[in-house]
Amino acid sequence: MKLYNSLSREKEEFLPLREGHVGMYVCGPTVYNYFHIGNARPFIVFDTFRRYLEYCGYDVTFVQNFTDIDDKMIRAAHEQGITVKALADRFIAEYFKDAQGLNVRPATVHPRATEHIQQIIALIGRLIEKGHAYPTESGDVYYSTRTFPAYGKLSGQDLEDLEAGARVEINEEKKDPMDFALWKAKKPGEPYWESPFGEGRPGWHIECSAMSMQYLGEMFDIHGGGMDLKFPHHENEIAQSEGATGKPFVKYWVHNGYINIDNKKMSKSLGNFFTVRDLSKRFNLLAVRLFMLSAHYRNPVNFSMDLLEQAEAALKRIDNCMENLCYVVENGEKAADAALPLKEYKARFLAAMEDDLNTADALGVLFEAVKEANICFADKPDADLARQTLSLLKELLDVLGLEKEACQTVPDEILVLAEQRDAARREKNWALADILRDQIIQKGYEIKDGADGTKISKL
RNA sequence: GGCGCCAUAGCCAAGCGGUAAGGCACGGGUCUGCAAAACCCUUACCCCCAGUUCAAGUCUGGGUGGCGCCUCCA
């Protein structure tokens, strides 16, 4: 497939380092709160990417970390009067709940920073040995960006320009303003670990280098994350990892665009955000997933409730088609002239995915198939073709993570009520028929009267 | 100041040189005891100017407008 590589700024042919295997690392959440839809975008995008790679037959090792120690974690734990660990445990559990709602599968490994302190310390040790890092009087350790000539290759910045516009904190212990912390000396009331450089905790960037190396090796295929992580986070990861190993760290860097609110970046610090948890109270979270996939992953997308409602309506269109297909599979007859270009849909869908994961285009193909299936089966209810169509739709929806239990059986209790209602309708006893309809709706089922009889489906 | 992105119908959005996918909404229709749902049909010359080309949303240059990174943030 073609994949846009942020490092080369070009679409490249995707060729994994080891044939048939893909190692993929994605920056995960800092677990101090529920995650918002801005966080959700990379989760959904890279989950979809992973699903597609697996669909293509790759054996994918997918690593997504939890940042469970940093300033925000410490502050939030203090405010809530609990330990940092308790805070992390809680929001990691909440992460999995929301992720499940979005149909984001658990990663192969979800490493936690605090459980990899030894690896982090070892990596910092290597960097000091190689002269890329230096300890200070007060017990911090900094990375010396000047010792890594390629610094800036990902973000296209050079050190001189960065410094000219730098708004970095003043710190007299740093040799250079662009140096960044690998290890931070212990402060009162903060969690700390023993290390050769003194008691303290890891800096902001080192965990991703240490943990990706632990689970994917010193070189791996894909590193993903939001655009805003490109600098400085990912730039620093490159400096750390390549500085330590002397080898290329990541083959393909993949960055997703932002979610905007009213055309402004959504972020926790601006306060203009929606958590997935809140949205789950009003919407089917699969609609959130569809919303995310309806634009190309590298483009910024604006978010609003209105847009989410649109996505929910679109999702319903797919569901209705599937239901209809189920009905035809059960009740259809032979129709020799019924035909749909199923192979063509599949080929076009896959071609879209091959082109830098163009899910928007792929969805377009899916909806075309839905429309043509609706037309075809309206007057040619061929059970065989319906079965094949249903199977294709399921297969493709599964790649996008939008699959839903189709052809659910309606419980006898509901069927009995529906039969009673039909009987009442035949006797033109509308009052009774309406009472029975209300009962069915109350039990969570939907009644659809049509030319070919009454259909019942779960709401 | 440095680096970068975007501009397609009422809204969202694909398109990567050959005469504009798809979704939502609106309107029209089919079905229906009513209602709901569902389904079908309908809707654009692509921000402006200049250029390259037989051919340009699609390439180049210049505008205009929006956004992001350079500071914790997906």
Short mmCIF file of C-alpha atoms (C1' of nucleotides) in Angstrom, two decimals:
data_model
loop_
_atom_site.label_atom_id
_atom_site.label_comp_id
_atom_site.label_asym_id
_atom_site.label_seq_id
_atom_site.Cartn_x
_atom_site.Cartn_y
_atom_site.Cartn_z
CA MET A 1 0.00 0.00 0.00
CA LYS A 2 0.94 3.64 -0.30
CA LEU A 3 1.60 5.38 2.98
CA TYR A 4 2.42 9.01 3.61
CA ASN A 5 5.61 9.20 5.60
CA SER A 6 6.01 12.38 7.62
CA LEU A 7 9.75 11.85 7.57
CA SER A 8 10.10 11.99 3.78
CA ARG A 9 6.95 14.09 3.31
CA GLU A 10 5.92 11.74 0.52
CA LYS A 11 3.65 8.83 -0.07
CA GLU A 12 5.83 5.75 -0.09
CA GLU A 13 5.24 2.11 -0.85
CA PHE A 14 4.77 0.38 2.48
CA LEU A 15 7.31 -2.42 2.91
CA PRO A 16 7.79 -3.76 6.41
CA LEU A 17 11.28 -4.47 7.73
CA ARG A 18 10.43 -8.12 8.13
CA GLU A 19 8.19 -9.69 5.52
CA GLY A 20 4.76 -10.53 6.83
CA HIS A 21 5.26 -8.73 10.14
CA VAL A 22 4.53 -5.18 11.19
CA GLY A 23 5.67 -3.46 14.36
CA MET A 24 3.63 -0.42 15.19
CA TYR A 25 3.82 2.02 18.09
CA VAL A 26 1.26 4.69 18.84
CA CYS A 27 1.47 7.31 21.56
CA GLY A 28 -1.30 6.61 24.03
CA PRO A 29 -3.09 8.74 26.56
CA THR A 30 -1.91 10.30 29.78
CA VAL A 31 -4.34 8.66 32.11
CA TYR A 32 -5.46 11.52 34.35
CA ASN A 33 -8.95 11.92 32.95
CA TYR A 34 -11.47 10.53 30.48
CA PHE A 35 -10.18 10.88 26.97
CA HIS A 36 -11.75 13.34 24.58
CA ILE A 37 -12.55 12.98 20.90
CA GLY A 38 -9.28 14.63 19.98
CA ASN A 39 -7.53 11.78 21.73
CA ALA A 40 -9.96 9.38 20.12
CA ARG A 41 -8.90 10.24 16.60
CA PRO A 42 -5.49 8.52 16.69
CA PHE A 43 -6.97 5.61 18.59
CA ILE A 44 -9.56 5.09 15.89
CA VAL A 45 -7.26 5.86 12.97
CA PHE A 46 -4.51 3.52 14.07
CA ASP A 47 -6.92 0.83 15.15
CA THR A 48 -8.32 0.97 11.62
CA PHE A 49 -4.83 0.90 10.17
CA ARG A 50 -4.02 -2.12 12.26
CA ARG A 51 -7.24 -3.87 11.23
CA TYR A 52 -6.42 -3.22 7.60
CA LEU A 53 -2.89 -4.56 7.93
CA GLU A 54 -4.22 -7.68 9.62
CA TYR A 55 -6.86 -8.00 6.93
CA CYS A 56 -4.01 -7.95 4.41
CA GLY A 57 -2.46 -10.86 6.25
CA TYR A 58 0.25 -9.15 8.26
CA ASP A 59 1.11 -10.30 11.72
CA VAL A 60 0.89 -6.99 13.57
CA THR A 61 2.44 -6.18 16.91
CA PHE A 62 0.62 -3.08 18.01
CA VAL A 63 1.95 -1.20 21.02
CA GLN A 64 0.16 1.71 22.64
CA ASN A 65 1.48 3.08 25.90
CA PHE A 66 -0.17 4.60 28.93
CA THR A 67 1.65 7.62 30.32
CA ASP A 68 1.02 7.14 34.01
CA ILE A 69 3.59 9.48 35.49
CA ASP A 70 4.08 13.14 34.63
CA ASP A 71 3.20 16.62 35.92
CA LYS A 72 -0.47 16.35 35.02
CA MET A 73 -0.78 12.97 36.71
CA ILE A 74 0.86 14.27 39.86
CA ARG A 75 -1.27 17.38 39.97
CA ALA A 76 -4.54 15.52 39.36
CA ALA A 77 -3.70 12.90 41.99
CA HIS A 78 -2.96 15.65 44.51
CA GLU A 79 -6.22 17.41 43.77
CA GLN A 80 -8.19 14.21 44.23
CA GLY A 81 -6.25 13.15 47.29
CA ILE A 82 -5.28 9.80 45.83
CA THR A 83 -2.03 8.25 44.74
CA VAL A 84 -0.78 8.61 41.22
CA LYS A 85 -1.06 4.86 40.84
CA ALA A 86 -4.70 4.84 41.94
CA LEU A 87 -5.47 7.62 39.49
CA ALA A 88 -3.76 5.74 36.67
CA ASP A 89 -5.48 2.45 37.49
CA ARG A 90 -8.83 4.15 37.42
CA PHE A 91 -8.45 5.95 34.11
CA ILE A 92 -6.79 3.03 32.41
CA ALA A 93 -9.94 1.07 33.21
CA GLU A 94 -12.04 3.96 31.90
CA TYR A 95 -9.93 4.04 28.75
CA PHE A 96 -10.82 0.47 27.96
CA LYS A 97 -14.52 1.12 28.45
CA ASP A 98 -14.59 4.01 26.00
CA ALA A 99 -12.25 2.27 23.58
CA GLN A 100 -14.58 -0.70 23.52
CA GLY A 101 -17.52 1.58 22.76
CA LEU A 102 -15.56 2.99 19.81
CA ASN A 103 -14.75 -0.55 18.74
CA VAL A 104 -11.06 0.16 19.26
CA ARG A 105 -9.45 -3.15 19.99
CA PRO A 106 -6.93 -3.53 22.81
CA ALA A 107 -3.35 -3.26 21.57
CA THR A 108 -1.06 -6.26 21.57
CA VAL A 109 0.67 -4.59 24.53
CA HIS A 110 -0.31 -1.55 26.59
CA PRO A 111 2.91 -0.78 28.46
CA ARG A 112 2.84 1.63 31.40
CA ALA A 113 5.71 4.03 31.93
CA THR A 114 5.96 3.26 35.64
CA GLU A 115 6.40 -0.41 34.90
CA HIS A 116 9.39 0.24 32.64
CA ILE A 117 11.55 2.41 34.86
CA GLN A 118 14.46 -0.01 34.60
CA GLN A 119 14.40 0.07 30.81
CA ILE A 120 14.18 3.85 30.92
CA ILE A 121 17.14 4.09 33.29
CA ALA A 122 19.16 1.72 31.13
CA LEU A 123 18.43 3.80 28.03
CA ILE A 124 19.43 7.03 29.77
CA GLY A 125 22.61 5.25 30.86
CA ARG A 126 23.42 4.37 27.28
CA LEU A 127 22.87 7.96 26.20
CA ILE A 128 25.19 9.27 28.90
CA GLU A 129 27.86 6.74 27.91
CA LYS A 130 27.65 7.83 24.30
CA GLY A 131 27.92 11.46 25.25
CA HIS A 132 24.38 12.35 24.19
CA ALA A 133 23.21 13.12 27.70
CA TYR A 134 24.59 14.72 30.83
CA PRO A 135 23.60 14.78 34.50
CA THR A 136 23.46 18.04 36.44
CA GLU A 137 24.28 19.08 39.98
CA SER A 138 20.68 18.92 41.10
CA GLY A 139 20.12 15.37 39.82
CA ASP A 140 18.41 15.99 36.48
CA VAL A 141 19.64 14.40 33.28
CA TYR A 142 19.36 16.26 29.99
CA TYR A 143 19.66 15.21 26.40
CA SER A 144 22.19 17.30 24.54
CA THR A 145 20.50 18.11 21.24
CA ARG A 146 23.72 19.56 19.83
CA THR A 147 25.27 16.10 19.88
CA PHE A 148 22.62 14.75 17.50
CA PRO A 149 23.20 16.41 14.12
CA ALA A 150 19.99 15.04 12.60
CA TYR A 151 17.89 16.79 15.23
CA GLY A 152 14.97 18.41 13.45
CA LYS A 153 14.78 16.01 10.53
CA LEU A 154 11.21 14.98 11.24
CA SER A 155 9.71 18.39 11.89
CA GLY A 156 11.79 20.16 9.26
CA GLN A 157 13.10 22.59 11.82
CA ASP A 158 16.71 23.36 12.34
CA LEU A 159 18.18 24.04 15.69
CA GLU A 160 19.15 27.62 14.86
CA ASP A 161 15.63 28.59 13.81
CA LEU A 162 14.14 26.85 16.78
CA GLU A 163 16.35 28.76 19.13
CA ALA A 164 15.62 32.05 17.48
CA GLY A 165 11.93 31.71 18.24
CA ALA A 166 12.33 29.59 21.32
CA ARG A 167 10.12 30.12 24.28
CA VAL A 168 11.86 27.54 26.37
CA GLU A 169 12.05 27.70 30.09
CA ILE A 170 15.08 29.33 31.57
CA ASN A 171 17.23 26.77 33.22
CA GLU A 172 20.81 27.54 34.00
CA GLU A 173 21.77 23.93 34.31
CA LYS A 174 20.98 23.23 30.67
CA LYS A 175 23.94 23.51 28.35
CA ASP A 176 21.65 24.60 25.57
CA PRO A 177 18.09 25.93 25.59
CA MET A 178 16.96 23.12 23.29
CA ASP A 179 18.16 20.36 25.59
CA PHE A 180 15.33 18.41 27.16
CA ALA A 181 14.92 16.39 30.34
CA LEU A 182 15.40 12.63 30.38
CA TRP A 183 15.28 12.33 34.15
CA LYS A 184 13.88 14.75 36.68
CA ALA A 185 15.23 14.88 40.22
CA LYS A 186 12.80 14.04 43.00
CA LYS A 187 10.68 16.82 44.40
CA PRO A 188 8.87 16.74 47.75
CA GLY A 189 5.57 14.90 47.62
CA GLU A 190 6.18 13.35 44.22
CA PRO A 191 6.64 9.70 43.37
CA TYR A 192 10.24 8.77 42.69
CA TRP A 193 12.46 5.85 41.77
CA GLU A 194 16.06 5.03 42.60
CA SER A 195 18.56 5.46 39.81
CA PRO A 196 22.28 5.86 39.22
CA PHE A 197 21.59 9.55 38.65
CA GLY A 198 19.75 9.91 41.94
CA GLU A 199 16.15 9.60 43.03
CA GLY A 200 13.66 10.96 40.55
CA ARG A 201 11.31 10.18 37.71
CA PRO A 202 11.49 9.95 33.92
CA GLY A 203 11.13 13.00 31.69
CA TRP A 204 8.39 13.42 29.15
CA HIS A 205 9.84 11.75 26.10
CA ILE A 206 12.02 8.88 27.17
CA GLU A 207 9.26 6.40 27.97
CA CYS A 208 8.21 6.01 24.35
CA SER A 209 11.77 5.29 23.23
CA ALA A 210 12.30 2.79 26.01
CA MET A 211 9.01 0.97 25.67
CA SER A 212 8.92 0.81 21.89
CA MET A 213 12.41 -0.65 21.97
CA GLN A 214 11.35 -3.16 24.59
CA TYR A 215 8.45 -4.55 22.58
CA LEU A 216 9.36 -3.83 18.98
CA GLY A 217 13.14 -3.81 18.93
CA GLU A 218 15.57 -1.05 18.10
CA MET A 219 14.09 -0.56 14.64
CA PHE A 220 10.45 -0.93 13.73
CA ASP A 221 7.98 -0.12 11.00
CA ILE A 222 5.38 2.42 11.97
CA HIS A 223 5.17 5.09 14.62
CA GLY A 224 1.91 6.95 14.88
CA GLY A 225 0.42 9.83 16.79
CA GLY A 226 -1.18 13.23 16.46
CA MET A 227 0.40 16.00 14.42
CA ASP A 228 1.15 18.02 17.49
CA LEU A 229 3.43 15.31 18.77
CA LYS A 230 5.70 15.64 15.79
CA PHE A 231 7.57 18.34 17.59
CA PRO A 232 9.03 18.07 20.07
CA HIS A 233 7.91 14.64 21.23
CA HIS A 234 8.66 12.52 18.19
CA GLU A 235 11.72 14.53 17.28
CA ASN A 236 13.03 13.79 20.74
CA GLU A 237 12.19 10.12 20.45
CA ILE A 238 14.31 9.94 17.31
CA ALA A 239 17.18 11.71 19.05
CA GLN A 240 16.95 9.36 22.03
CA SER A 241 16.54 6.11 20.14
CA GLU A 242 18.92 6.75 17.28
CA GLY A 243 21.38 8.41 19.63
CA ALA A 244 21.47 5.26 21.73
CA THR A 245 21.46 2.63 18.99
CA GLY A 246 23.07 4.38 16.06
CA LYS A 247 20.40 2.82 13.86
CA PRO A 248 17.35 4.23 12.12
CA PHE A 249 14.54 4.14 14.66
CA VAL A 250 11.30 4.10 12.66
CA LYS A 251 10.69 3.47 8.99
CA TYR A 252 7.33 5.22 8.61
CA TRP A 253 6.13 8.12 10.73
CA VAL A 254 2.38 8.58 10.48
CA HIS A 255 0.58 11.59 11.90
CA ASN A 256 -3.14 12.23 12.07
CA GLY A 257 -4.73 15.67 11.84
CA TYR A 258 -6.59 17.42 14.61
CA ILE A 259 -10.13 17.63 15.69
CA ASN A 260 -11.26 21.24 15.72
CA ILE A 261 -14.16 22.93 17.41
CA ASP A 262 -15.35 26.01 15.57
CA ASN A 263 -12.20 25.77 13.51
CA LYS A 264 -9.97 25.93 16.54
CA LYS A 265 -7.91 23.12 17.84
CA MET A 266 -9.62 21.22 20.57
CA SER A 267 -7.52 20.54 23.60
CA LYS A 268 -7.79 20.01 27.28
CA SER A 269 -5.79 23.15 27.91
CA LEU A 270 -8.23 25.28 25.92
CA GLY A 271 -11.17 23.65 27.64
CA ASN A 272 -13.16 23.29 24.41
CA PHE A 273 -13.38 19.54 24.41
CA PHE A 274 -15.91 16.74 24.47
CA THR A 275 -15.06 13.52 26.21
CA VAL A 276 -16.02 10.27 24.61
CA ARG A 277 -17.68 9.33 27.87
CA ASP A 278 -20.04 12.30 27.65
CA LEU A 279 -20.83 11.61 24.01
CA SER A 280 -21.59 8.00 24.82
CA LYS A 281 -24.56 9.18 26.86
CA ARG A 282 -26.19 10.74 23.81
CA PHE A 283 -24.81 8.88 20.82
CA ASN A 284 -23.97 5.50 19.50
CA LEU A 285 -20.18 5.62 19.70
CA LEU A 286 -19.90 3.84 16.38
CA ALA A 287 -21.21 7.09 14.93
CA VAL A 288 -18.16 8.80 16.41
CA ARG A 289 -16.02 6.22 14.69
CA LEU A 290 -17.80 6.72 11.40
CA PHE A 291 -17.42 10.48 11.79
CA MET A 292 -13.66 10.10 12.24
CA LEU A 293 -13.31 7.79 9.27
CA SER A 294 -15.39 9.95 6.97
CA ALA A 295 -12.47 12.32 6.48
CA HIS A 296 -8.94 11.44 5.48
CA TYR A 297 -6.85 10.87 8.59
CA ARG A 298 -4.32 13.56 7.78
CA ASN A 299 -6.87 16.32 7.31
CA PRO A 300 -8.13 18.39 10.18
CA VAL A 301 -11.82 17.84 10.88
CA ASN A 302 -14.27 20.11 12.55
CA PHE A 303 -16.45 18.56 15.19
CA SER A 304 -19.96 19.44 16.25
CA MET A 305 -23.03 17.71 17.60
CA ASP A 306 -24.71 18.39 14.30
CA LEU A 307 -21.99 16.54 12.42
CA LEU A 308 -22.24 13.66 14.84
CA GLU A 309 -25.97 13.44 14.20
CA GLN A 310 -25.24 13.30 10.49
CA ALA A 311 -22.84 10.44 11.10
CA GLU A 312 -25.42 8.66 13.19
CA ALA A 313 -27.95 8.94 10.38
CA ALA A 314 -25.41 7.60 7.92
CA LEU A 315 -24.68 4.67 10.19
CA LYS A 316 -28.39 3.95 10.38
CA ARG A 317 -28.50 3.76 6.61
CA ILE A 318 -25.97 0.95 6.68
CA ASP A 319 -27.81 -0.83 9.48
CA ASN A 320 -31.09 -0.64 7.61
CA CYS A 321 -29.54 -2.07 4.50
CA MET A 322 -28.08 -4.96 6.46
CA GLU A 323 -31.42 -5.64 8.10
CA ASN A 324 -33.07 -5.58 4.77
CA LEU A 325 -30.50 -8.02 3.44
CA CYS A 326 -31.14 -10.34 6.37
CA TYR A 327 -34.81 -10.26 5.53
CA VAL A 328 -34.14 -11.17 1.93
CA VAL A 329 -31.80 -13.96 2.96
CA GLU A 330 -34.61 -15.43 5.08
CA ASN A 331 -37.55 -14.77 2.80
CA GLY A 332 -36.15 -14.19 -0.66
CA GLU A 333 -36.75 -16.22 -3.77
CA LYS A 334 -34.65 -17.09 -6.75
CA ALA A 335 -34.24 -14.24 -9.17
CA ALA A 336 -32.03 -15.20 -12.06
CA ASP A 337 -31.43 -11.66 -13.25
CA ALA A 338 -30.48 -10.20 -9.88
CA ALA A 339 -26.92 -8.96 -10.04
CA LEU A 340 -24.54 -6.68 -8.19
CA PRO A 341 -20.88 -5.95 -8.99
CA LEU A 342 -19.68 -7.26 -5.65
CA LYS A 343 -16.12 -7.92 -6.78
CA GLU A 344 -15.88 -4.42 -8.10
CA TYR A 345 -17.05 -2.90 -4.82
CA LYS A 346 -14.49 -4.90 -2.96
CA ALA A 347 -11.70 -3.98 -5.37
CA ARG A 348 -12.55 -0.29 -5.19
CA PHE A 349 -12.84 -0.37 -1.44
CA LEU A 350 -9.45 -1.99 -1.09
CA ALA A 351 -7.90 0.37 -3.64
CA ALA A 352 -9.03 3.27 -1.48
CA MET A 353 -7.50 1.70 1.63
CA GLU A 354 -4.30 1.00 -0.29
CA ASP A 355 -4.04 4.69 -1.07
CA ASP A 356 -2.76 6.00 2.24
CA LEU A 357 -5.69 4.58 4.14
CA ASN A 358 -8.32 6.66 2.38
CA THR A 359 -11.23 5.62 4.57
CA ALA A 360 -13.42 8.45 3.27
CA ASP A 361 -13.20 7.10 -0.23
CA ALA A 362 -13.67 3.55 1.01
CA LEU A 363 -16.83 4.59 2.81
CA GLY A 364 -18.07 6.16 -0.40
CA VAL A 365 -17.77 2.78 -2.12
CA LEU A 366 -19.56 1.13 0.77
CA PHE A 367 -22.46 3.54 0.52
CA GLU A 368 -22.67 3.06 -3.21
CA ALA A 369 -22.97 -0.65 -2.60
CA VAL A 370 -25.69 0.03 -0.05
CA LYS A 371 -27.66 2.15 -2.47
CA GLU A 372 -27.40 -0.33 -5.33
CA ALA A 373 -28.26 -3.22 -3.05
CA ASN A 374 -31.37 -1.38 -1.87
CA ILE A 375 -32.46 -0.87 -5.44
CA CYS A 376 -31.62 -4.40 -6.55
CA PHE A 377 -33.37 -6.23 -3.74
CA ALA A 378 -36.44 -4.02 -3.75
CA ASP A 379 -37.78 -5.93 -6.74
CA LYS A 380 -35.39 -8.87 -7.06
CA PRO A 381 -35.19 -10.40 -3.60
CA ASP A 382 -32.69 -13.12 -4.44
CA ALA A 383 -31.64 -14.87 -1.26
CA ASP A 384 -28.31 -16.13 -2.57
CA LEU A 385 -27.17 -12.76 -3.83
CA ALA A 386 -28.37 -11.14 -0.63
CA ARG A 387 -26.29 -13.58 1.38
CA GLN A 388 -23.20 -12.77 -0.66
CA THR A 389 -23.84 -9.04 -0.42
CA LEU A 390 -24.32 -9.24 3.31
CA SER A 391 -21.16 -11.19 3.69
CA LEU A 392 -19.19 -8.64 1.69
CA LEU A 393 -20.60 -5.70 3.63
CA LYS A 394 -19.75 -7.40 6.90
CA GLU A 395 -16.24 -8.11 5.71
CA LEU A 396 -15.60 -4.51 4.67
CA LEU A 397 -17.30 -2.98 7.69
CA ASP A 398 -15.12 -5.16 9.85
CA VAL A 399 -12.01 -3.65 8.28
CA LEU A 400 -13.27 -0.22 9.32
CA GLY A 401 -14.34 -1.42 12.75
CA LEU A 402 -17.95 -0.53 11.99
CA GLU A 403 -19.32 -4.04 12.02
CA LYS A 404 -22.47 -4.68 13.93
CA GLU A 405 -24.33 -7.80 14.86
CA ALA A 406 -26.58 -8.29 11.86
CA CYS A 407 -29.58 -10.57 11.50
CA GLN A 408 -30.36 -10.64 15.20
CA THR A 409 -33.18 -12.93 16.11
CA VAL A 410 -36.22 -11.27 17.58
CA PRO A 411 -37.39 -12.95 20.80
CA ASP A 412 -40.61 -14.96 20.75
CA GLU A 413 -42.22 -12.61 23.21
CA ILE A 414 -41.98 -9.78 20.68
CA LEU A 415 -43.02 -11.97 17.78
CA VAL A 416 -46.17 -12.96 19.64
CA LEU A 417 -47.05 -9.32 20.27
CA ALA A 418 -46.45 -8.52 16.64
CA GLU A 419 -48.71 -11.35 15.50
CA GLN A 420 -51.43 -10.16 17.84
CA ARG A 421 -51.05 -6.67 16.43
CA ASP A 422 -51.32 -7.93 12.87
CA ALA A 423 -54.46 -9.81 13.81
CA ALA A 424 -55.93 -6.66 15.33
CA ARG A 425 -55.05 -4.72 12.22
CA ARG A 426 -56.78 -7.25 10.01
CA GLU A 427 -59.88 -6.76 12.14
CA LYS A 428 -59.37 -3.00 11.87
CA ASN A 429 -59.11 -2.78 15.64
CA TRP A 430 -56.72 0.19 15.47
CA ALA A 431 -56.91 0.97 19.18
CA LEU A 432 -55.66 -2.46 20.16
CA ALA A 433 -53.10 -2.46 17.36
CA ASP A 434 -51.64 0.82 18.60
CA ILE A 435 -51.47 -0.40 22.19
CA LEU A 436 -49.56 -3.48 21.06
CA ARG A 437 -47.26 -1.34 18.93
CA ASP A 438 -46.44 0.82 21.95
CA GLN A 439 -45.66 -2.28 23.98
CA ILE A 440 -43.26 -3.52 21.32
CA ILE A 441 -41.51 -0.16 21.12
CA GLN A 442 -41.21 -0.05 24.89
CA LYS A 443 -39.44 -3.35 24.82
CA GLY A 444 -36.84 -1.86 22.52
CA TYR A 445 -38.02 -3.03 19.13
CA GLU A 446 -39.03 -1.12 16.08
CA ILE A 447 -42.05 -1.78 13.90
CA LYS A 448 -41.90 -1.13 10.20
CA ASP A 449 -45.05 -1.65 8.21
CA GLY A 450 -44.45 -2.04 4.51
CA ALA A 451 -45.85 -3.48 1.35
CA ASP A 452 -44.35 -6.88 2.02
CA GLY A 453 -45.54 -7.13 5.61
CA THR A 454 -44.35 -5.93 9.00
CA LYS A 455 -40.67 -6.05 9.86
CA ILE A 456 -39.35 -5.95 13.38
CA SER A 457 -35.87 -4.91 14.40
CA LYS A 458 -34.00 -4.05 17.55
CA LEU A 459 -33.67 -0.33 18.15
"C1'" G B 1 10.60 35.40 12.94
"C1'" G B 2 11.15 29.82 11.37
"C1'" C B 3 8.45 25.28 9.67
"C1'" G B 4 3.87 23.35 7.68
"C1'" C B 5 -1.34 22.51 6.29
"C1'" C B 6 -6.06 23.82 4.15
"C1'" A B 7 -9.94 26.44 0.64
"C1'" U B 8 -14.99 21.46 -3.74
"C1'" A B 9 -23.04 22.02 -3.27
"C1'" G B 10 -27.07 24.43 2.69
"C1'" C B 11 -23.58 21.13 6.04
"C1'" C B 12 -19.62 17.19 5.98
"C1'" A B 13 -16.42 15.12 2.34
"C1'" A B 14 -13.47 12.09 -1.75
"C1'" G B 15 -10.85 13.43 -5.96
"C1'" C B 16 -3.37 13.35 -7.30
"C1'" G B 17 -4.06 16.06 -15.74
"C1'" G B 18 -9.13 13.85 -19.31
"C1'" U B 19 -15.17 16.91 -18.86
"C1'" A B 20 -17.23 16.64 -10.34
"C1'" A B 21 -17.77 9.62 -5.45
"C1'" G B 22 -20.44 9.32 -1.10
"C1'" G B 23 -23.15 10.87 3.48
"C1'" C B 24 -26.50 14.42 6.01
"C1'" A B 25 -30.28 18.19 5.34
"C1'" C B 26 -34.12 20.42 1.89
"C1'" G B 27 -37.78 19.37 -1.93
"C1'" G B 28 -40.62 15.61 -4.75
"C1'" G B 29 -42.43 10.55 -4.80
"C1'" U B 30 -43.48 5.09 -3.19
"C1'" C B 31 -45.42 2.26 0.87
"C1'" U B 32 -48.96 2.86 5.19
"C1'" G B 33 -55.54 2.47 8.92
"C1'" C B 34 -52.85 6.37 11.22
"C1'" A B 35 -48.01 7.29 12.65
"C1'" A B 36 -43.12 6.14 12.31
"C1'" A B 37 -39.47 3.96 9.73
"C1'" A B 38 -37.61 2.58 5.22
"C1'" C B 39 -36.73 3.07 0.02
"C1'" C B 40 -36.36 5.88 -4.72
"C1'" C B 41 -35.60 10.60 -7.42
"C1'" U B 42 -33.55 15.58 -7.41
"C1'" U B 43 -29.34 19.43 -6.07
"C1'" A B 44 -22.08 22.04 -7.84
"C1'" C B 45 -18.35 24.04 -13.37
"C1'" C B 46 -14.51 23.23 -7.53
"C1'" C B 47 -11.80 31.17 -3.31
"C1'" C B 48 -9.51 35.03 -6.97
"C1'" C B 49 -5.81 36.35 -10.92
"C1'" A B 50 -2.08 34.87 -14.34
"C1'" G B 51 0.58 30.78 -16.59
"C1'" U B 52 1.90 25.49 -18.42
"C1'" U B 53 -0.98 21.85 -21.44
"C1'" C B 54 -4.75 19.32 -26.89
"C1'" A B 55 -6.90 19.00 -21.85
"C1'" A B 56 -6.48 21.82 -14.78
"C1'" G B 57 -10.49 21.43 -8.51
"C1'" U B 58 -6.18 18.39 -10.08
"C1'" C B 59 0.55 21.28 -12.15
"C1'" U B 60 3.38 26.44 -11.59
"C1'" G B 61 3.58 31.62 -9.84
"C1'" G B 62 1.02 35.57 -7.31
"C1'" G B 63 -3.08 37.05 -4.27
"C1'" U B 64 -7.12 36.53 -0.51
"C1'" G B 65 -9.07 33.86 3.57
"C1'" G B 66 -8.63 30.08 7.52
"C1'" C B 67 -5.63 26.77 10.68
"C1'" G B 68 -1.52 24.29 13.11
"C1'" C B 69 3.57 23.48 15.18
"C1'" C B 70 7.89 26.06 17.21
"C1'" U B 71 5.52 25.61 25.23
"C1'" C B 72 2.30 20.21 28.50
"C1'" C B 73 -1.40 18.80 24.79
"C1'" A B 74 -3.55 13.48 20.09
#
